[in-house]
Amino acid sequence: MRMTRRAAFAGSALVASGAALVGRAAAAPSGDIVPSRAIHMEPVFAASPAKIYAALLDGKQFAALTGRKAEIDPAIGGAFSLFDGVIFGRTLAKAQDRLLVQAWSDTAWREDFFSIVRFELQQQGAGTKMTFDHTGFPLDVGEDESLA
């Protein structure tokens, strides 16, 4: 089974649930306006915030969950490469076991274009509610584009 770009982004949130899409526009560093959308998900997982947070910042754990190679420098400003190098970027902010904010790009996107991904983790009973917001996802990236 081939993984689509959209599934890869959702997979990074460790989810297979549906997403609410909202039209937007994002600016590339060049100043150009790139038509984009936002992805918002709020899945609940049967794992602690600490375990989810660790998996998002550890290449071996991330790769084990997704089945694709991942290299992650967990420091603020640290670079990462996910899904066999298709997705890459840098960590912008983090708060232990609660928050991770990253700038993401994709090998199929314009070289100067990055989107922003925010993972917010909250204890919910014995599990964790993850609020996943991905802003600036380009509209011209098809839903079914493969990560081949």
PDB file of C-alpha atoms in Angstrom:
ATOM      1  CA  MET A   1       0.000   0.000   0.000  1.00  0.00           C
ATOM      2  CA  ARG A   2       1.364   3.405  -0.970  1.00  0.00           C
ATOM      3  CA  MET A   3       1.255   6.214   1.564  1.00  0.00           C
ATOM      4  CA  THR A   4      -0.176   9.521   0.373  1.00  0.00           C
ATOM      5  CA  ARG A   5       1.297  12.860   1.398  1.00  0.00           C
ATOM      6  CA  ARG A   6      -1.849  13.653   3.327  1.00  0.00           C
ATOM      7  CA  ALA A   7      -1.684  10.306   5.156  1.00  0.00           C
ATOM      8  CA  ALA A   8       1.935  11.027   6.053  1.00  0.00           C
ATOM      9  CA  PHE A   9       1.042  14.343   7.644  1.00  0.00           C
ATOM     10  CA  ALA A  10      -1.841  12.768   9.517  1.00  0.00           C
ATOM     11  CA  GLY A  11       0.358   9.811  10.415  1.00  0.00           C
ATOM     12  CA  SER A  12       2.813  12.133  12.077  1.00  0.00           C
ATOM     13  CA  ALA A  13       0.012  13.017  14.448  1.00  0.00           C
ATOM     14  CA  LEU A  14      -0.332   9.279  15.014  1.00  0.00           C
ATOM     15  CA  VAL A  15      -3.896   9.359  13.720  1.00  0.00           C
ATOM     16  CA  ALA A  16      -6.092   7.849  11.077  1.00  0.00           C
ATOM     17  CA  SER A  17      -9.101   9.982  11.983  1.00  0.00           C
ATOM     18  CA  GLY A  18     -10.762  12.575   9.735  1.00  0.00           C
ATOM     19  CA  ALA A  19      -9.670  16.178   9.379  1.00  0.00           C
ATOM     20  CA  ALA A  20     -11.476  19.473   9.117  1.00  0.00           C
ATOM     21  CA  LEU A  21     -10.062  21.516   6.247  1.00  0.00           C
ATOM     22  CA  VAL A  22     -10.310  25.292   6.116  1.00  0.00           C
ATOM     23  CA  GLY A  23      -9.114  27.418   3.174  1.00  0.00           C
ATOM     24  CA  ARG A  24      -6.290  29.914   3.939  1.00  0.00           C
ATOM     25  CA  ALA A  25      -3.319  31.650   2.383  1.00  0.00           C
ATOM     26  CA  ALA A  26       0.260  31.463   3.618  1.00  0.00           C
ATOM     27  CA  ALA A  27       3.262  33.561   2.722  1.00  0.00           C
ATOM     28  CA  ALA A  28       6.503  31.988   1.543  1.00  0.00           C
ATOM     29  CA  PRO A  29       9.773  33.700   2.583  1.00  0.00           C
ATOM     30  CA  SER A  30       9.892  35.163  -0.943  1.00  0.00           C
ATOM     31  CA  GLY A  31       6.778  37.178  -0.048  1.00  0.00           C
ATOM     32  CA  ASP A  32       4.559  35.285  -2.492  1.00  0.00           C
ATOM     33  CA  ILE A  33       1.114  34.292  -1.247  1.00  0.00           C
ATOM     34  CA  VAL A  34       0.588  30.538  -1.538  1.00  0.00           C
ATOM     35  CA  PRO A  35      -3.035  29.310  -1.356  1.00  0.00           C
ATOM     36  CA  SER A  36      -3.197  26.934   1.585  1.00  0.00           C
ATOM     37  CA  ARG A  37      -5.471  25.211   4.067  1.00  0.00           C
ATOM     38  CA  ALA A  38      -5.394  24.159   7.688  1.00  0.00           C
ATOM     39  CA  ILE A  39      -5.747  20.659   9.072  1.00  0.00           C
ATOM     40  CA  HIS A  40      -7.166  20.265  12.590  1.00  0.00           C
ATOM     41  CA  MET A  41      -7.537  16.987  14.506  1.00  0.00           C
ATOM     42  CA  GLU A  42      -8.256  16.121  18.145  1.00  0.00           C
ATOM     43  CA  PRO A  43      -7.639  12.379  18.578  1.00  0.00           C
ATOM     44  CA  VAL A  44      -7.375  10.668  21.973  1.00  0.00           C
ATOM     45  CA  PHE A  45      -4.718   8.006  22.518  1.00  0.00           C
ATOM     46  CA  ALA A  46      -4.338   5.254  25.092  1.00  0.00           C
ATOM     47  CA  ALA A  47      -0.849   6.461  25.976  1.00  0.00           C
ATOM     48  CA  SER A  48       0.576   9.086  28.306  1.00  0.00           C
ATOM     49  CA  PRO A  49       1.546  12.573  27.074  1.00  0.00           C
ATOM     50  CA  ALA A  50       5.164  11.675  27.925  1.00  0.00           C
ATOM     51  CA  LYS A  51       5.132   8.634  25.606  1.00  0.00           C
ATOM     52  CA  ILE A  52       3.565  10.538  22.711  1.00  0.00           C
ATOM     53  CA  TYR A  53       5.904  13.501  23.170  1.00  0.00           C
ATOM     54  CA  ALA A  54       8.918  11.169  23.226  1.00  0.00           C
ATOM     55  CA  ALA A  55       7.784   9.430  20.020  1.00  0.00           C
ATOM     56  CA  LEU A  56       7.427  12.775  18.220  1.00  0.00           C
ATOM     57  CA  LEU A  57      10.998  13.760  19.117  1.00  0.00           C
ATOM     58  CA  ASP A  58      12.849  10.444  18.774  1.00  0.00           C
ATOM     59  CA  GLY A  59      13.705   9.183  15.302  1.00  0.00           C
ATOM     60  CA  LYS A  60      13.724   5.492  16.248  1.00  0.00           C
ATOM     61  CA  GLN A  61      10.342   5.648  17.979  1.00  0.00           C
ATOM     62  CA  PHE A  62       8.824   7.740  15.179  1.00  0.00           C
ATOM     63  CA  ALA A  63      10.104   5.289  12.552  1.00  0.00           C
ATOM     64  CA  ALA A  64       8.730   2.327  14.522  1.00  0.00           C
ATOM     65  CA  LEU A  65       5.269   3.944  14.572  1.00  0.00           C
ATOM     66  CA  THR A  66       5.192   4.966  10.911  1.00  0.00           C
ATOM     67  CA  GLY A  67       7.272   2.264   9.245  1.00  0.00           C
ATOM     68  CA  ARG A  68       9.376   4.962   7.551  1.00  0.00           C
ATOM     69  CA  LYS A  69      12.883   6.241   8.301  1.00  0.00           C
ATOM     70  CA  ALA A  70      13.058   9.293  10.578  1.00  0.00           C
ATOM     71  CA  GLU A  71      15.967  11.367  11.858  1.00  0.00           C
ATOM     72  CA  ILE A  72      15.160  13.912  14.555  1.00  0.00           C
ATOM     73  CA  ASP A  73      17.343  16.361  16.469  1.00  0.00           C
ATOM     74  CA  PRO A  74      15.052  17.096  19.446  1.00  0.00           C
ATOM     75  CA  ALA A  75      16.591  20.491  20.305  1.00  0.00           C
ATOM     76  CA  ILE A  76      14.816  23.772  19.584  1.00  0.00           C
ATOM     77  CA  GLY A  77      16.188  24.746  16.174  1.00  0.00           C
ATOM     78  CA  GLY A  78      17.076  21.107  15.530  1.00  0.00           C
ATOM     79  CA  ALA A  79      16.501  19.667  12.072  1.00  0.00           C
ATOM     80  CA  PHE A  80      14.392  16.604  11.337  1.00  0.00           C
ATOM     81  CA  SER A  81      13.635  14.382   8.376  1.00  0.00           C
ATOM     82  CA  LEU A  82      10.530  12.153   8.396  1.00  0.00           C
ATOM     83  CA  PHE A  83       8.938   9.523   6.146  1.00  0.00           C
ATOM     84  CA  ASP A  84      12.174   8.520   4.373  1.00  0.00           C
ATOM     85  CA  GLY A  85      13.207  12.167   3.920  1.00  0.00           C
ATOM     86  CA  VAL A  86      10.049  13.375   2.187  1.00  0.00           C
ATOM     87  CA  ILE A  87       9.068  15.655   5.092  1.00  0.00           C
ATOM     88  CA  PHE A  88      11.734  17.843   6.702  1.00  0.00           C
ATOM     89  CA  GLY A  89      12.057  20.945   8.839  1.00  0.00           C
ATOM     90  CA  ARG A  90      13.028  22.360  12.207  1.00  0.00           C
ATOM     91  CA  THR A  91      11.620  22.395  15.718  1.00  0.00           C
ATOM     92  CA  LEU A  92      10.513  25.918  16.671  1.00  0.00           C
ATOM     93  CA  ALA A  93       9.220  25.505  20.234  1.00  0.00           C
ATOM     94  CA  LYS A  94       8.488  22.826  22.779  1.00  0.00           C
ATOM     95  CA  ALA A  95       7.311  22.305  26.343  1.00  0.00           C
ATOM     96  CA  GLN A  96       8.083  18.926  27.904  1.00  0.00           C
ATOM     97  CA  ASP A  97       5.220  16.444  27.417  1.00  0.00           C
ATOM     98  CA  ARG A  98       2.780  19.265  26.471  1.00  0.00           C
ATOM     99  CA  LEU A  99       3.697  21.108  23.278  1.00  0.00           C
ATOM    100  CA  LEU A 100       5.707  20.763  20.086  1.00  0.00           C
ATOM    101  CA  VAL A 101       5.752  23.356  17.283  1.00  0.00           C
ATOM    102  CA  GLN A 102       7.625  22.649  14.052  1.00  0.00           C
ATOM    103  CA  ALA A 103       8.163  24.197  10.613  1.00  0.00           C
ATOM    104  CA  TRP A 104       7.543  21.493   7.990  1.00  0.00           C
ATOM    105  CA  SER A 105       8.312  21.261   4.310  1.00  0.00           C
ATOM    106  CA  ASP A 106       7.971  18.551   1.708  1.00  0.00           C
ATOM    107  CA  THR A 107      10.291  17.598  -1.144  1.00  0.00           C
ATOM    108  CA  ALA A 108       7.412  18.251  -3.585  1.00  0.00           C
ATOM    109  CA  TRP A 109       6.791  21.813  -2.339  1.00  0.00           C
ATOM    110  CA  ARG A 110       8.495  25.005  -3.422  1.00  0.00           C
ATOM    111  CA  GLU A 111      11.980  25.160  -1.959  1.00  0.00           C
ATOM    112  CA  ASP A 112      11.204  28.253   0.153  1.00  0.00           C
ATOM    113  CA  PHE A 113       7.824  27.116   1.524  1.00  0.00           C
ATOM    114  CA  PHE A 114       7.232  25.819   5.054  1.00  0.00           C
ATOM    115  CA  SER A 115       4.033  25.116   6.957  1.00  0.00           C
ATOM    116  CA  ILE A 116       3.591  25.175  10.731  1.00  0.00           C
ATOM    117  CA  VAL A 117       2.618  22.081  12.721  1.00  0.00           C
ATOM    118  CA  ARG A 118       1.532  22.293  16.370  1.00  0.00           C
ATOM    119  CA  PHE A 119       1.043  19.266  18.634  1.00  0.00           C
ATOM    120  CA  GLU A 120      -0.597  20.072  21.974  1.00  0.00           C
ATOM    121  CA  LEU A 121      -0.896  17.177  24.444  1.00  0.00           C
ATOM    122  CA  GLN A 122      -3.341  17.044  27.381  1.00  0.00           C
ATOM    123  CA  GLN A 123      -3.878  14.248  29.865  1.00  0.00           C
ATOM    124  CA  GLN A 124      -7.405  12.887  29.416  1.00  0.00           C
ATOM    125  CA  GLY A 125      -8.259  10.143  31.887  1.00  0.00           C
ATOM    126  CA  ALA A 126      -5.720   7.358  31.387  1.00  0.00           C
ATOM    127  CA  GLY A 127      -4.896   8.634  27.887  1.00  0.00           C
ATOM    128  CA  THR A 128      -3.919  11.758  26.004  1.00  0.00           C
ATOM    129  CA  LYS A 129      -5.876  14.183  23.869  1.00  0.00           C
ATOM    130  CA  MET A 130      -3.702  15.538  21.073  1.00  0.00           C
ATOM    131  CA  THR A 131      -4.731  18.795  19.453  1.00  0.00           C
ATOM    132  CA  PHE A 132      -3.011  18.744  16.053  1.00  0.00           C
ATOM    133  CA  ASP A 133      -3.027  21.924  13.953  1.00  0.00           C
ATOM    134  CA  HIS A 134      -1.228  22.103  10.622  1.00  0.00           C
ATOM    135  CA  THR A 135      -1.453  25.556   9.029  1.00  0.00           C
ATOM    136  CA  GLY A 136      -0.161  26.528   5.624  1.00  0.00           C
ATOM    137  CA  PHE A 137      -0.699  23.130   3.917  1.00  0.00           C
ATOM    138  CA  PRO A 138      -0.578  24.102   0.189  1.00  0.00           C
ATOM    139  CA  LEU A 139      -3.842  23.754  -1.723  1.00  0.00           C
ATOM    140  CA  ASP A 140      -2.005  22.594  -4.845  1.00  0.00           C
ATOM    141  CA  VAL A 141      -0.892  19.380  -3.105  1.00  0.00           C
ATOM    142  CA  GLY A 142      -3.416  16.745  -4.084  1.00  0.00           C
ATOM    143  CA  GLU A 143      -5.119  14.584  -1.488  1.00  0.00           C
ATOM    144  CA  ASP A 144      -3.875  11.415  -3.180  1.00  0.00           C
ATOM    145  CA  GLU A 145      -0.284  12.352  -4.051  1.00  0.00           C
ATOM    146  CA  SER A 146       1.945   9.417  -3.213  1.00  0.00           C
ATOM    147  CA  LEU A 147       5.088   9.571  -1.098  1.00  0.00           C
ATOM    148  CA  ALA A 148       6.719   7.100  -3.514  1.00  0.00           C
TER     149      ALA A 148
END
